[in-house]
mmCIF file of C-alpha atoms in Angstrom:
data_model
loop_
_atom_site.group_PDB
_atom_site.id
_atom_site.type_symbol
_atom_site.label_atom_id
_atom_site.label_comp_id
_atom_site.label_asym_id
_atom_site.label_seq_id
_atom_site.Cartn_x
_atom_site.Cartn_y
_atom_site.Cartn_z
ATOM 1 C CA UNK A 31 0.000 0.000 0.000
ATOM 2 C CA UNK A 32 1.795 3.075 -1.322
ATOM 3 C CA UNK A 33 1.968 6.970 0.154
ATOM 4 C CA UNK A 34 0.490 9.184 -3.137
ATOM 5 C CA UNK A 35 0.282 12.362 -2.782
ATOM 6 C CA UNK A 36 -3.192 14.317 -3.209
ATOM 7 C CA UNK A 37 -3.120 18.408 -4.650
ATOM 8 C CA UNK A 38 -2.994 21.052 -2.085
ATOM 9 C CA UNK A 39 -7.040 22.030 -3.559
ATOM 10 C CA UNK A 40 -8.441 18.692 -2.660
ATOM 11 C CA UNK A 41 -6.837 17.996 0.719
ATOM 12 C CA UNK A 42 -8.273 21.655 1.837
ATOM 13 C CA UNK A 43 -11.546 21.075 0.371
ATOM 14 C CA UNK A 44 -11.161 17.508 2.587
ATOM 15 C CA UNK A 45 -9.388 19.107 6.274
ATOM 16 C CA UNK A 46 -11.153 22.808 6.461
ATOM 17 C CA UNK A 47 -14.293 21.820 7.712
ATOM 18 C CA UNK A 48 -12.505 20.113 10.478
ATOM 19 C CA UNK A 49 -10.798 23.180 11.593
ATOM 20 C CA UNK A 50 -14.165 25.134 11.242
ATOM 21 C CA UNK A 51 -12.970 26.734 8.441
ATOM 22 C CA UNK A 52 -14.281 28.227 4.944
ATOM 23 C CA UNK A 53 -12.094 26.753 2.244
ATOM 24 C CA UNK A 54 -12.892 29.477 -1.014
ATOM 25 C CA UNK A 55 -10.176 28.185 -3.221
ATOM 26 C CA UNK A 56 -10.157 27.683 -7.215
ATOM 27 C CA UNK A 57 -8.529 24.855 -8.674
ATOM 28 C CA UNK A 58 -7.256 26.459 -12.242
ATOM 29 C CA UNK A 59 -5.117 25.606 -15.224
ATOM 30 C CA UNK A 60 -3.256 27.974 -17.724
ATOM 31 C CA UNK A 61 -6.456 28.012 -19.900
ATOM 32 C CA UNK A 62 -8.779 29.197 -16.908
ATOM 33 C CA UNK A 63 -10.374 32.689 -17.708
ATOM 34 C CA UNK A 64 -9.415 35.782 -15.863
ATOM 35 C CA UNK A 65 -13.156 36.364 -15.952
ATOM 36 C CA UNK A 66 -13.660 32.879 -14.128
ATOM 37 C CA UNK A 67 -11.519 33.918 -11.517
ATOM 38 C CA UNK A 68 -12.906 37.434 -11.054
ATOM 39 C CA UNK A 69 -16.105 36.251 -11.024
ATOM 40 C CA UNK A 70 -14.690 33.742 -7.764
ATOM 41 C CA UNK A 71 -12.751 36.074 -5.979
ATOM 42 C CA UNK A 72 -14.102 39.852 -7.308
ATOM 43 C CA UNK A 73 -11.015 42.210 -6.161
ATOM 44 C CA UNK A 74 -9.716 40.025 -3.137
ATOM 45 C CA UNK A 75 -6.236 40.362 -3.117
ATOM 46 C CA UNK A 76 -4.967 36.506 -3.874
ATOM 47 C CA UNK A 77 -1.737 34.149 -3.805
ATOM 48 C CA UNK A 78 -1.243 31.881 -6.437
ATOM 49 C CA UNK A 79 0.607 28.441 -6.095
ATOM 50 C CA UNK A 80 1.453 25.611 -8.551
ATOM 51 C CA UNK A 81 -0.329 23.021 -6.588
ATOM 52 C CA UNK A 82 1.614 19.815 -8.117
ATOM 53 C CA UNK A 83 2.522 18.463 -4.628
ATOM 54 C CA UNK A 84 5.796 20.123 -4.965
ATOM 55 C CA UNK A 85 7.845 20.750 -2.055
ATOM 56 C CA UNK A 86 9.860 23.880 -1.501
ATOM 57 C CA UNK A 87 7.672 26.104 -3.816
ATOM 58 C CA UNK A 88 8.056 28.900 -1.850
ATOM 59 C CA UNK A 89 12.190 28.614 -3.061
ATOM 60 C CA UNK A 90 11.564 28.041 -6.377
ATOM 61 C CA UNK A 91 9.239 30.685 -7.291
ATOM 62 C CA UNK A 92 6.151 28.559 -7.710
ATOM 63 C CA UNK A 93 3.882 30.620 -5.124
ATOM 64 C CA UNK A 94 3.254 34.279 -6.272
ATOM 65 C CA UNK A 95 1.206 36.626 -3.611
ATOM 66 C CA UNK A 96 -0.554 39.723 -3.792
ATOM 67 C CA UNK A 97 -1.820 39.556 -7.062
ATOM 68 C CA UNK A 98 -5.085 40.643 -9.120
ATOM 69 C CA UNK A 99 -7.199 38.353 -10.941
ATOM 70 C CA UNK A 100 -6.222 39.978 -13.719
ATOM 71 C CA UNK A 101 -2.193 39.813 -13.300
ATOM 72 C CA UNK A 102 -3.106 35.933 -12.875
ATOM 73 C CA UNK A 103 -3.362 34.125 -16.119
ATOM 74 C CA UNK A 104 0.331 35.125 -17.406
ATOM 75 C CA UNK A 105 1.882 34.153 -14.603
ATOM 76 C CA UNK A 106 0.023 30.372 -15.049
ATOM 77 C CA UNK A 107 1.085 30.433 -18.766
ATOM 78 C CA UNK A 108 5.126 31.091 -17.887
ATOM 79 C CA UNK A 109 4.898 28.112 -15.023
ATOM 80 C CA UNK A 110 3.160 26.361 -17.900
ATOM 81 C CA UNK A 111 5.636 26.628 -20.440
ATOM 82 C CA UNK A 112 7.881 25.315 -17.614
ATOM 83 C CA UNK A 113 5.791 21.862 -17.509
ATOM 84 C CA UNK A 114 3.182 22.477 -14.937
ATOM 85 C CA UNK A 115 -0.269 22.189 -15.292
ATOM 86 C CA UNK A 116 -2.738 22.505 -12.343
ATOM 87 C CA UNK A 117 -2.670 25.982 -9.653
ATOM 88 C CA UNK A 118 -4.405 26.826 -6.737
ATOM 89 C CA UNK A 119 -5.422 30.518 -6.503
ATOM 90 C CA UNK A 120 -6.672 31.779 -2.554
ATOM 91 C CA UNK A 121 -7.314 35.033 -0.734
ATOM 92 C CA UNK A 122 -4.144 36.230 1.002
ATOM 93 C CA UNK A 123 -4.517 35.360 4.631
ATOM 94 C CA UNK A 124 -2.619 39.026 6.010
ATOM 95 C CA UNK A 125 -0.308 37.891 8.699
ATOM 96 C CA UNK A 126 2.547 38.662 10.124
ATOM 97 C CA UNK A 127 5.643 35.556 9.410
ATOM 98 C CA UNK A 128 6.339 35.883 13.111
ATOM 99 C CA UNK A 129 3.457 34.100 14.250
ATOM 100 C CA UNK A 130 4.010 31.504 11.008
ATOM 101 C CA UNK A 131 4.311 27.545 12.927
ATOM 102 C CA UNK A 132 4.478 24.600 11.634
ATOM 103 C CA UNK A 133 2.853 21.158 12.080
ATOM 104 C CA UNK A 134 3.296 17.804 10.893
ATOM 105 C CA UNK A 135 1.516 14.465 11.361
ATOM 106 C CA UNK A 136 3.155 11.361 10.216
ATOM 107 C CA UNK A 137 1.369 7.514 10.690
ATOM 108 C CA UNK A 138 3.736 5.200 11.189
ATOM 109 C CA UNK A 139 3.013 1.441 12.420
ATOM 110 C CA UNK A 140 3.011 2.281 16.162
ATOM 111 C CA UNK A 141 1.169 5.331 15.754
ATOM 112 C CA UNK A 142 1.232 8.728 14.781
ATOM 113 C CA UNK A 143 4.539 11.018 14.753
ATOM 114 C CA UNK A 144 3.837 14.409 15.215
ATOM 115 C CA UNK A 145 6.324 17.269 14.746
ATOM 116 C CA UNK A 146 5.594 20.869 15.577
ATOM 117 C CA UNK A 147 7.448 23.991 15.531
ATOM 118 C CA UNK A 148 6.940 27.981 16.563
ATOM 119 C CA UNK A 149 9.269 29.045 13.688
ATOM 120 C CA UNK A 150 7.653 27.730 10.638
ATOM 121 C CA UNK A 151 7.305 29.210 7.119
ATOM 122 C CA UNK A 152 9.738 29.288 4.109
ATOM 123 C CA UNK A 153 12.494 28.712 6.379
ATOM 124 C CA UNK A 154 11.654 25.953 8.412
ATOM 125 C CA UNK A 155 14.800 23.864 7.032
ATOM 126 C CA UNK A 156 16.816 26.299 8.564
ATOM 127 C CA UNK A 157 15.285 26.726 12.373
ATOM 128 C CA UNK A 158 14.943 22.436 11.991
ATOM 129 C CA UNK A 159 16.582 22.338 15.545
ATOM 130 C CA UNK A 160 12.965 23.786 16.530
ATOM 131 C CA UNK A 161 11.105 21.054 15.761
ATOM 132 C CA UNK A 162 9.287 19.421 18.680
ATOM 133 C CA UNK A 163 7.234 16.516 19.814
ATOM 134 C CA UNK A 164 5.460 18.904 22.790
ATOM 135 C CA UNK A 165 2.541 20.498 21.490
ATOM 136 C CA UNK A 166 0.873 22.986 23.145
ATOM 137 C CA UNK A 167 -2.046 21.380 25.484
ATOM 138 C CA UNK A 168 -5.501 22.783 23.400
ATOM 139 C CA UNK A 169 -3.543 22.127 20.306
ATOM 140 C CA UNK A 170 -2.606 18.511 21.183
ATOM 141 C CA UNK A 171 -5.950 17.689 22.849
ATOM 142 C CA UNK A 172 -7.924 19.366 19.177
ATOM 143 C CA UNK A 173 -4.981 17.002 17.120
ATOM 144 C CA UNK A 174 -6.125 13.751 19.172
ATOM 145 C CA UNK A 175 -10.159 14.410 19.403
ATOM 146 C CA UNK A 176 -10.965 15.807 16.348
ATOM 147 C CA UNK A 177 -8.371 15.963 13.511
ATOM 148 C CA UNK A 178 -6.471 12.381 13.726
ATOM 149 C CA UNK A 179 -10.067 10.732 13.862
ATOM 150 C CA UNK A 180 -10.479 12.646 10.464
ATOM 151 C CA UNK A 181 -7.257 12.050 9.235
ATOM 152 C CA UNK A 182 -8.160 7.628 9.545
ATOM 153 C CA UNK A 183 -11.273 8.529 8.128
ATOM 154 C CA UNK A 184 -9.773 9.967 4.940
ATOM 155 C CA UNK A 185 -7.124 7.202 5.063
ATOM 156 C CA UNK A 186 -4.599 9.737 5.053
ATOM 157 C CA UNK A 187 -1.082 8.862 6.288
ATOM 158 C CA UNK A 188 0.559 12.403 5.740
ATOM 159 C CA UNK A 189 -0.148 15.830 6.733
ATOM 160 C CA UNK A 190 2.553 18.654 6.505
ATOM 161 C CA UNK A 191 0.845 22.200 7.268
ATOM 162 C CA UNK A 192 3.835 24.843 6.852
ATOM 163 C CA UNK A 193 3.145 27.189 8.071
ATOM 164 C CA UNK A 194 -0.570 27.176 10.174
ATOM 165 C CA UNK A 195 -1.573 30.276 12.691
ATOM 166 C CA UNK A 196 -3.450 30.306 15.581
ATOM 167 C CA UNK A 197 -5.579 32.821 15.856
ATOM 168 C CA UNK A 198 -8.638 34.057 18.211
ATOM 169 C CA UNK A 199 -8.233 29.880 19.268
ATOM 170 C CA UNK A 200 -8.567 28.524 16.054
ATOM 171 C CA UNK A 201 -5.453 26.704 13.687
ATOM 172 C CA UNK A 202 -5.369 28.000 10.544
ATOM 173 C CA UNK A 203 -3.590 26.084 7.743
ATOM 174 C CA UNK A 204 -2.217 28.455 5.393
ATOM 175 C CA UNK A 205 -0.487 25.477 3.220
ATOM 176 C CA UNK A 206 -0.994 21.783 2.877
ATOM 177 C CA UNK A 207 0.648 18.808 1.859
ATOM 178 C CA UNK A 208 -1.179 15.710 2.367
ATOM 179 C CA UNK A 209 -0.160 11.543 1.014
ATOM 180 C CA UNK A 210 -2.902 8.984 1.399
ATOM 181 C CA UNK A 211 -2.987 5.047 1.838
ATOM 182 C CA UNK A 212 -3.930 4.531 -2.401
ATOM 183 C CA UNK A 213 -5.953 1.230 -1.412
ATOM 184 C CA UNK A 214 -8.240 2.492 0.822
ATOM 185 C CA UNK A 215 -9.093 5.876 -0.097
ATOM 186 C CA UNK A 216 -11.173 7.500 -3.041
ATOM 187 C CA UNK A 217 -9.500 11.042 -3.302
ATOM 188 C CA UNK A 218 -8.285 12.412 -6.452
ATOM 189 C CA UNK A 219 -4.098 12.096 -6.458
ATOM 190 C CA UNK A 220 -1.852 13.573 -8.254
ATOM 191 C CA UNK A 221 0.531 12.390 -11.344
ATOM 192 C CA UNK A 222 3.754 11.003 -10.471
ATOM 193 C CA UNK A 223 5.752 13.254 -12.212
ATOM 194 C CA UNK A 224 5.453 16.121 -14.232
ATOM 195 C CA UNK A 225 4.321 15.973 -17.261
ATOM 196 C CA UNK A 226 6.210 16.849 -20.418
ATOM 197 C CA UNK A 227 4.508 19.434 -22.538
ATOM 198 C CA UNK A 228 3.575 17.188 -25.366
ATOM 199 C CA UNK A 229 2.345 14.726 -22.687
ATOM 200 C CA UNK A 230 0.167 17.824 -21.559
ATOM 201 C CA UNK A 231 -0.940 18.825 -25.329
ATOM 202 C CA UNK A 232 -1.931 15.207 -26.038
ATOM 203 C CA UNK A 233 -3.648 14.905 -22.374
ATOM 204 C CA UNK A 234 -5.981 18.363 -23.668
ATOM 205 C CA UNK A 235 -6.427 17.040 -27.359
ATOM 206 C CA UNK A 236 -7.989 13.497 -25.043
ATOM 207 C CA UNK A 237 -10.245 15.888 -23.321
ATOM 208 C CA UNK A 238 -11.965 16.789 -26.575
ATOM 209 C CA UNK A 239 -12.365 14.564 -28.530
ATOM 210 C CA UNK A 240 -14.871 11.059 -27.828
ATOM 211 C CA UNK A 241 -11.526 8.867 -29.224
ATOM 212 C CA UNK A 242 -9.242 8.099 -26.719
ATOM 213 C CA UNK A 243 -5.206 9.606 -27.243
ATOM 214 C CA UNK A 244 -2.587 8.757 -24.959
ATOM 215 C CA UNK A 245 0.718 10.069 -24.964
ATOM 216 C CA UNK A 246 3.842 9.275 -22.551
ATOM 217 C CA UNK A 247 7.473 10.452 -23.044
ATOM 218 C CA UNK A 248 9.763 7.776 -21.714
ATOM 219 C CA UNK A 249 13.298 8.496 -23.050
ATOM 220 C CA UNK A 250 13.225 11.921 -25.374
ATOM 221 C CA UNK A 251 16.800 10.976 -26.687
ATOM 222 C CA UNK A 252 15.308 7.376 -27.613
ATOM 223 C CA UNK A 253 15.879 6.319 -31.112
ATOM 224 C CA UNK A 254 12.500 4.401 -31.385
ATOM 225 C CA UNK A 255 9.396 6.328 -30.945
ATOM 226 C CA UNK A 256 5.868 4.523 -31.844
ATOM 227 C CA UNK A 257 2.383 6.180 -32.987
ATOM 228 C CA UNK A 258 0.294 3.257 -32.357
ATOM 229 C CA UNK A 259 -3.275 2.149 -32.319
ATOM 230 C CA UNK A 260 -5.539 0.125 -30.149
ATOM 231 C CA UNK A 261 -4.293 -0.290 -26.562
ATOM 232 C CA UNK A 262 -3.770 -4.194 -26.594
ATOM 233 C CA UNK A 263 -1.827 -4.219 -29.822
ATOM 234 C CA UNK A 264 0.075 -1.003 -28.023
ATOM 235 C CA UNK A 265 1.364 -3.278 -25.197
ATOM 236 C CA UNK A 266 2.308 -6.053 -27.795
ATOM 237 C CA UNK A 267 4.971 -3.758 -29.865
ATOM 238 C CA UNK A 268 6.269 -1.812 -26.351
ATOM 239 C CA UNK A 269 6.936 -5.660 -24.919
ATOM 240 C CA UNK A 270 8.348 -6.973 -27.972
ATOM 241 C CA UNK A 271 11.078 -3.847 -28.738
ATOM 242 C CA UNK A 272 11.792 -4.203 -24.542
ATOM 243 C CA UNK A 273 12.530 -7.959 -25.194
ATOM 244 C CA UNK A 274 14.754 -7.302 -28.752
ATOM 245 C CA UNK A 275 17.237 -5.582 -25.678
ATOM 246 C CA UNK A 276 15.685 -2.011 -27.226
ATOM 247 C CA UNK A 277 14.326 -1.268 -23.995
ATOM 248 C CA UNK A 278 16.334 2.108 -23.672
ATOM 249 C CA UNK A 279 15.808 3.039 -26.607
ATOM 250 C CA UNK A 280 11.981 3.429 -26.352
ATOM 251 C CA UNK A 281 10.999 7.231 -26.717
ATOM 252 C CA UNK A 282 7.429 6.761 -25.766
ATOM 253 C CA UNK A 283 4.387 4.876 -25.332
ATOM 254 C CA UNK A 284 0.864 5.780 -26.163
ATOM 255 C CA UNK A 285 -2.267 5.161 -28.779
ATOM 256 C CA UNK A 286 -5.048 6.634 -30.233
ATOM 257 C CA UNK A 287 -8.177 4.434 -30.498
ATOM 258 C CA UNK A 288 -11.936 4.505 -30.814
ATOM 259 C CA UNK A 289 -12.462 5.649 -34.412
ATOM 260 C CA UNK A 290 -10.377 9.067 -34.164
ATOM 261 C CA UNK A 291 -11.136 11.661 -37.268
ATOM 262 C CA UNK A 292 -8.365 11.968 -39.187
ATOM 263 C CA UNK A 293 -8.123 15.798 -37.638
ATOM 264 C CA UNK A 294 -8.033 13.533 -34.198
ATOM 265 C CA UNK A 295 -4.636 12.147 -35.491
ATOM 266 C CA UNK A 296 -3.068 14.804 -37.481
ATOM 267 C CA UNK A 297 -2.744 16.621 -34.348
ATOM 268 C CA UNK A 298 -1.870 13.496 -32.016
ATOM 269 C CA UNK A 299 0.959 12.914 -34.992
ATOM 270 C CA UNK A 300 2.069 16.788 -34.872
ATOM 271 C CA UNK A 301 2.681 16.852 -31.501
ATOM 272 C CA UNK A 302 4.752 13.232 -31.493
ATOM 273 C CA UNK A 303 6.767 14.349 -34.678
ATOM 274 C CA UNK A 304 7.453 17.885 -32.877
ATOM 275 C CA UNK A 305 8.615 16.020 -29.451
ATOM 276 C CA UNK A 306 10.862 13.794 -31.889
ATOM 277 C CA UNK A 307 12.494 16.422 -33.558
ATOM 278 C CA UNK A 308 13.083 18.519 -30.488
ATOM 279 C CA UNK A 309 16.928 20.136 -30.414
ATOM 280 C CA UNK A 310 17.435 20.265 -27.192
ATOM 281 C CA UNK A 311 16.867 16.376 -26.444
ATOM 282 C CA UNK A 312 17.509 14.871 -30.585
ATOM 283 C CA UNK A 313 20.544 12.710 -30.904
ATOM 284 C CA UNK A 314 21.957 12.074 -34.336
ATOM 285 C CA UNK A 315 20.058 9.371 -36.454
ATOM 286 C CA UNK A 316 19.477 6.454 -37.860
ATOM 287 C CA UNK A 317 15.860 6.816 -36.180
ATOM 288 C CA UNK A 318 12.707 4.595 -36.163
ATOM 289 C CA UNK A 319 9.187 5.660 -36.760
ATOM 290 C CA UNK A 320 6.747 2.492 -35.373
ATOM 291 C CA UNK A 321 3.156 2.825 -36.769
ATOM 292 C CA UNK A 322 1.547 -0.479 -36.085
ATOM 293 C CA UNK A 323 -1.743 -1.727 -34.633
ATOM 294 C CA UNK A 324 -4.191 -4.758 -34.508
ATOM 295 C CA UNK A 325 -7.096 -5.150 -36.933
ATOM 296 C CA UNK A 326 -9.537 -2.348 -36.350
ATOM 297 C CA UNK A 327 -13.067 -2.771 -36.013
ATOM 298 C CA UNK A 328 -14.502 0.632 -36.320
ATOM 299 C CA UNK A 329 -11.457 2.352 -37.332
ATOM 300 C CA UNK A 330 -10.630 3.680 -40.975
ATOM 301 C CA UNK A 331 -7.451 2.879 -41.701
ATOM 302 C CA UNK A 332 -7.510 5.405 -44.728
ATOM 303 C CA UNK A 333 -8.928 8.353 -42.893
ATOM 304 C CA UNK A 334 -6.462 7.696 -39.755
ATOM 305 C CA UNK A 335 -3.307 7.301 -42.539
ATOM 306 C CA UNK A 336 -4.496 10.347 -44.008
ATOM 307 C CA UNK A 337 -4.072 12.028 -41.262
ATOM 308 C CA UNK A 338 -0.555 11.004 -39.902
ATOM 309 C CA UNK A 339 0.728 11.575 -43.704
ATOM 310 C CA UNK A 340 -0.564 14.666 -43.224
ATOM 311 C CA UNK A 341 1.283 15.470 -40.307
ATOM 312 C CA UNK A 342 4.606 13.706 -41.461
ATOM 313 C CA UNK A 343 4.216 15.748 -44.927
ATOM 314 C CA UNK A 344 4.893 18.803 -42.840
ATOM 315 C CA UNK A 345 8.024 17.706 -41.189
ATOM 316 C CA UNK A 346 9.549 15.503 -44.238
ATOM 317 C CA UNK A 347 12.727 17.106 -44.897
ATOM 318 C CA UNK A 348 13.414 17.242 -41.152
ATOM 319 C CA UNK A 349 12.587 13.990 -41.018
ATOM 320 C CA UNK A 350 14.736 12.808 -43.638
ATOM 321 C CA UNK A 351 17.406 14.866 -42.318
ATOM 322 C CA UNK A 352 17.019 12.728 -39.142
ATOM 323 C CA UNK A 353 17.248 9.564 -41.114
ATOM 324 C CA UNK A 354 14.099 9.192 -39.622
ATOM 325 C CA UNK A 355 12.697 5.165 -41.597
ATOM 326 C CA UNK A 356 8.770 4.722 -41.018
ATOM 327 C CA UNK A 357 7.644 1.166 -40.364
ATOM 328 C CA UNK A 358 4.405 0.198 -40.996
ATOM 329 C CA UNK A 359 1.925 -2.729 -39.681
ATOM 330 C CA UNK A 360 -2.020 -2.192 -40.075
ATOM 331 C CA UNK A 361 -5.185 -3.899 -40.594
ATOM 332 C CA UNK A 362 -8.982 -3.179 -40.374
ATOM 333 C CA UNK A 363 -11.637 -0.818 -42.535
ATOM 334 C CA UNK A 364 -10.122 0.545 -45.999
ATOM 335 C CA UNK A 365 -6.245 -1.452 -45.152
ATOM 336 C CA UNK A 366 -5.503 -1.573 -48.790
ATOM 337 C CA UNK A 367 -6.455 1.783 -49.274
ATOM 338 C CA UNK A 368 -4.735 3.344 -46.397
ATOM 339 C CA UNK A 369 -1.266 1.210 -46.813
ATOM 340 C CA UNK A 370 -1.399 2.305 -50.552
ATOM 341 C CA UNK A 371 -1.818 6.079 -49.798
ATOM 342 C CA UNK A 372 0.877 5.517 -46.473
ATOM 343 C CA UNK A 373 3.799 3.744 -48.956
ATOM 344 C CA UNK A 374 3.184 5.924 -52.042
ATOM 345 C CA UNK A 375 4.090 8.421 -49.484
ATOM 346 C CA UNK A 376 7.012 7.374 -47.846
ATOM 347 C CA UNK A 377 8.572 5.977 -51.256
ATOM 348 C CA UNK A 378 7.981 9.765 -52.353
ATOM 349 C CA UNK A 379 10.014 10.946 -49.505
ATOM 350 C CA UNK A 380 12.851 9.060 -48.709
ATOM 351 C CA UNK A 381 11.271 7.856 -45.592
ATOM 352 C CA UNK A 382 9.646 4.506 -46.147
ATOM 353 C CA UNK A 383 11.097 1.243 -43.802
ATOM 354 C CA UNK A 384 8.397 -1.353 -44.688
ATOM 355 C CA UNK A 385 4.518 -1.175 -44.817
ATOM 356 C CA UNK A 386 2.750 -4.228 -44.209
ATOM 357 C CA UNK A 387 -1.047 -5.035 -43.847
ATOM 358 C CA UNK A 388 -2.727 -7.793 -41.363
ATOM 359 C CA UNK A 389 -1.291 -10.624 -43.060
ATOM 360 C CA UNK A 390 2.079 -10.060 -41.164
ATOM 361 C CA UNK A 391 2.739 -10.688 -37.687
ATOM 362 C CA UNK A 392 2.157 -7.464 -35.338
ATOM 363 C CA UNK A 393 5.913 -7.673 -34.155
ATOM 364 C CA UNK A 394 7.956 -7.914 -37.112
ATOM 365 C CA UNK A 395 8.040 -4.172 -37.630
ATOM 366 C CA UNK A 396 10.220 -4.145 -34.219
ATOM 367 C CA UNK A 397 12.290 -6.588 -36.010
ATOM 368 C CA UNK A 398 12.513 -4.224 -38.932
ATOM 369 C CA UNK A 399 13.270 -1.185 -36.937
ATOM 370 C CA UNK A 400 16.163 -2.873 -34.769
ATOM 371 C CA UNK A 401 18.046 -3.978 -38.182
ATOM 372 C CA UNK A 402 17.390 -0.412 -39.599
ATOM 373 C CA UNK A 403 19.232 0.320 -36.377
ATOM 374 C CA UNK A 404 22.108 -1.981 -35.773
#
């Protein structure tokens, strides 16, 4: 049973009520409206945190305060460009960082651990030789009564507040940072990592859309990277290059299934081809394309091919430049059509590995792609 961590929005929305508290957060991404958040907040002044589960973001410029509604969105776009994706905007709590603590409540298998200091806030690191097991007496007597019963409830196993005040006899929380047990509870937690801005762009195209697109970046210096269809047929090909000893050389893993448009793929292929290419991770070729699948029910082979030649049209030369070989395995609605149109086009342009229909094994365009790369 593993510790996952749960955003700073959900665990509030979860532990205010139990300190009595109104929690009047907004859970927002880089695309939220200013008008949304005026609308929420009017003029209160507000601070604005990436609310990823990352530690330290107080050091690393992830929490902004003071701002407008207004002044809001660009900062969400920069942190965006930077990889993150989901931000917590509040009303500034006006306090003085004197009367900042800071509390912590651990579970461990003989019960729970609970640290507390009077010097909390961004600094806490350094005033560590503060930290205490004594609590104050209301303080411990409200942890024991009311908030640990809450906290077993929730089947939560971490709580970090840094900092809290106590004010007119009540502990305020000013941030969070909560882990859960992930078999026994039901809240929302976060990713495991941060996700890569294609990952992010595919994860938005899947949002709108009734197909299904999945996208993740594995190794961005890997010399085999796969645009793939149908999720079973998906796990086949990522197996099969890990057991050919191509294992770190796997770019990515993903698929697009449930009768896409060709639009639908045209953009999931852009935003692949773009991640391939990108300077700042691209090693020098011989490089592997993987377009396989299954035999489709409901998908149109033509329709989806036209759309990924579409996309690969657009980055040819680069592509060529990259000694970038396509190889091919598809079956389903319109094959011969769509394997036509797909090695007309890759015989036109220098790129084309093999193209084979459903009358080939699934794996043999891994086979393909390692000899193209030995």
């Amino acid at each position: 049973m593993s510790r996952q961590k749960i955003s700073e929005f959900t665990a509030k929305t979860v532990l205010y009520p139990v300190f009595k508290l109104d929690f009047n957060g907004l859970s927002i991404t880089a695309g939220t409206p200013v008008s949304v958040i005026a609308k929420h907040f009017g003029d209160t002044n507000l601070v604005l945190k990436v609310d990823q589960g990352v530690k330290k973001r107080g050091k690393l410029g992830l929490v902004k305060i003071n701002l407008s509604p207004k002044e809001i969105p660009k900062i969400t776009q920069s942190w965006a460009k930077l990889g993150w994706s989901n931000f917590l905007v509040e009303p500034v709590y006006e306090h003085s960082s004197t009367v900042e603590h800071y509390l912590s409540l651990a579970r461990s298998r003989t019960g729970w651990i609970i640290n507390y200091s009077q010097a909390g806030g961004v600094d806490i690191e350094s005033n560590w030789d503060s930290i205490t097991t004594k609590l104050p007496t209301k303080l411990e007597t409200f942890l024991n009564t009311v908030l640990i019963p809450q906290l077993d409830a929730h089947h939560i196993s971490f709580l970090e507040m840094n900092p809290i005040v106590i004010r007119d006899k009540k502990v305020i929380p000013l941030d969070m940072a909560v882990e859960v047990d992930s078999a026994g509870t039901d809240l929302p937690m976060l990713p495991d990592r941060l996700l890569s801005e294609s990952e992010l762009m595919v994860a938005n195209l899947d949002e709108h859309t009734p197909a299904s697109l999945k996208f993740r970046l594995i190794n961005p210096m890997g010399k085999i990277w796969m645009l793939l269809s149908g999720g079973g047929a998906s796990l086949v090909l990522a197996d099969e290059v890990a057991d050919l000893g191509l294992g770190g050389e796997l770019a990515n893993y993903g698929e697009y299934s449930g009768a896409p448009t060709d639009e639908d793929v045209y953009s999931y292929t852009k935003i692949i081809l773009k991640q391939m290419l990108e300077p700042t991770s691209f090693q020098p070729g011989p490089h592997a394309l993987i377009i396989a699948g299954g035999v489709a029910n409901f998908t149109d082979v033509k329709k989806t091919f036209g759309g990924i030649i579409h996309a690969l049209n657009e980055q040819a030369n680069e592509l060529e430049k990259a000694r970038v070989k396509v190889f091919v395995r598809r079956g389903g609605p319109n094959e011969l059509d769509g394997l036509t149109a797909m090695r007309t086009f890759l015989s036109s342009t220098n790129l084309l590995g093999k193209v084979y229909g459903h009358d080939v094994p699934l794996t043999q365009v891994v086979s393909d792609a390692q000899e193209y790369l030995s």
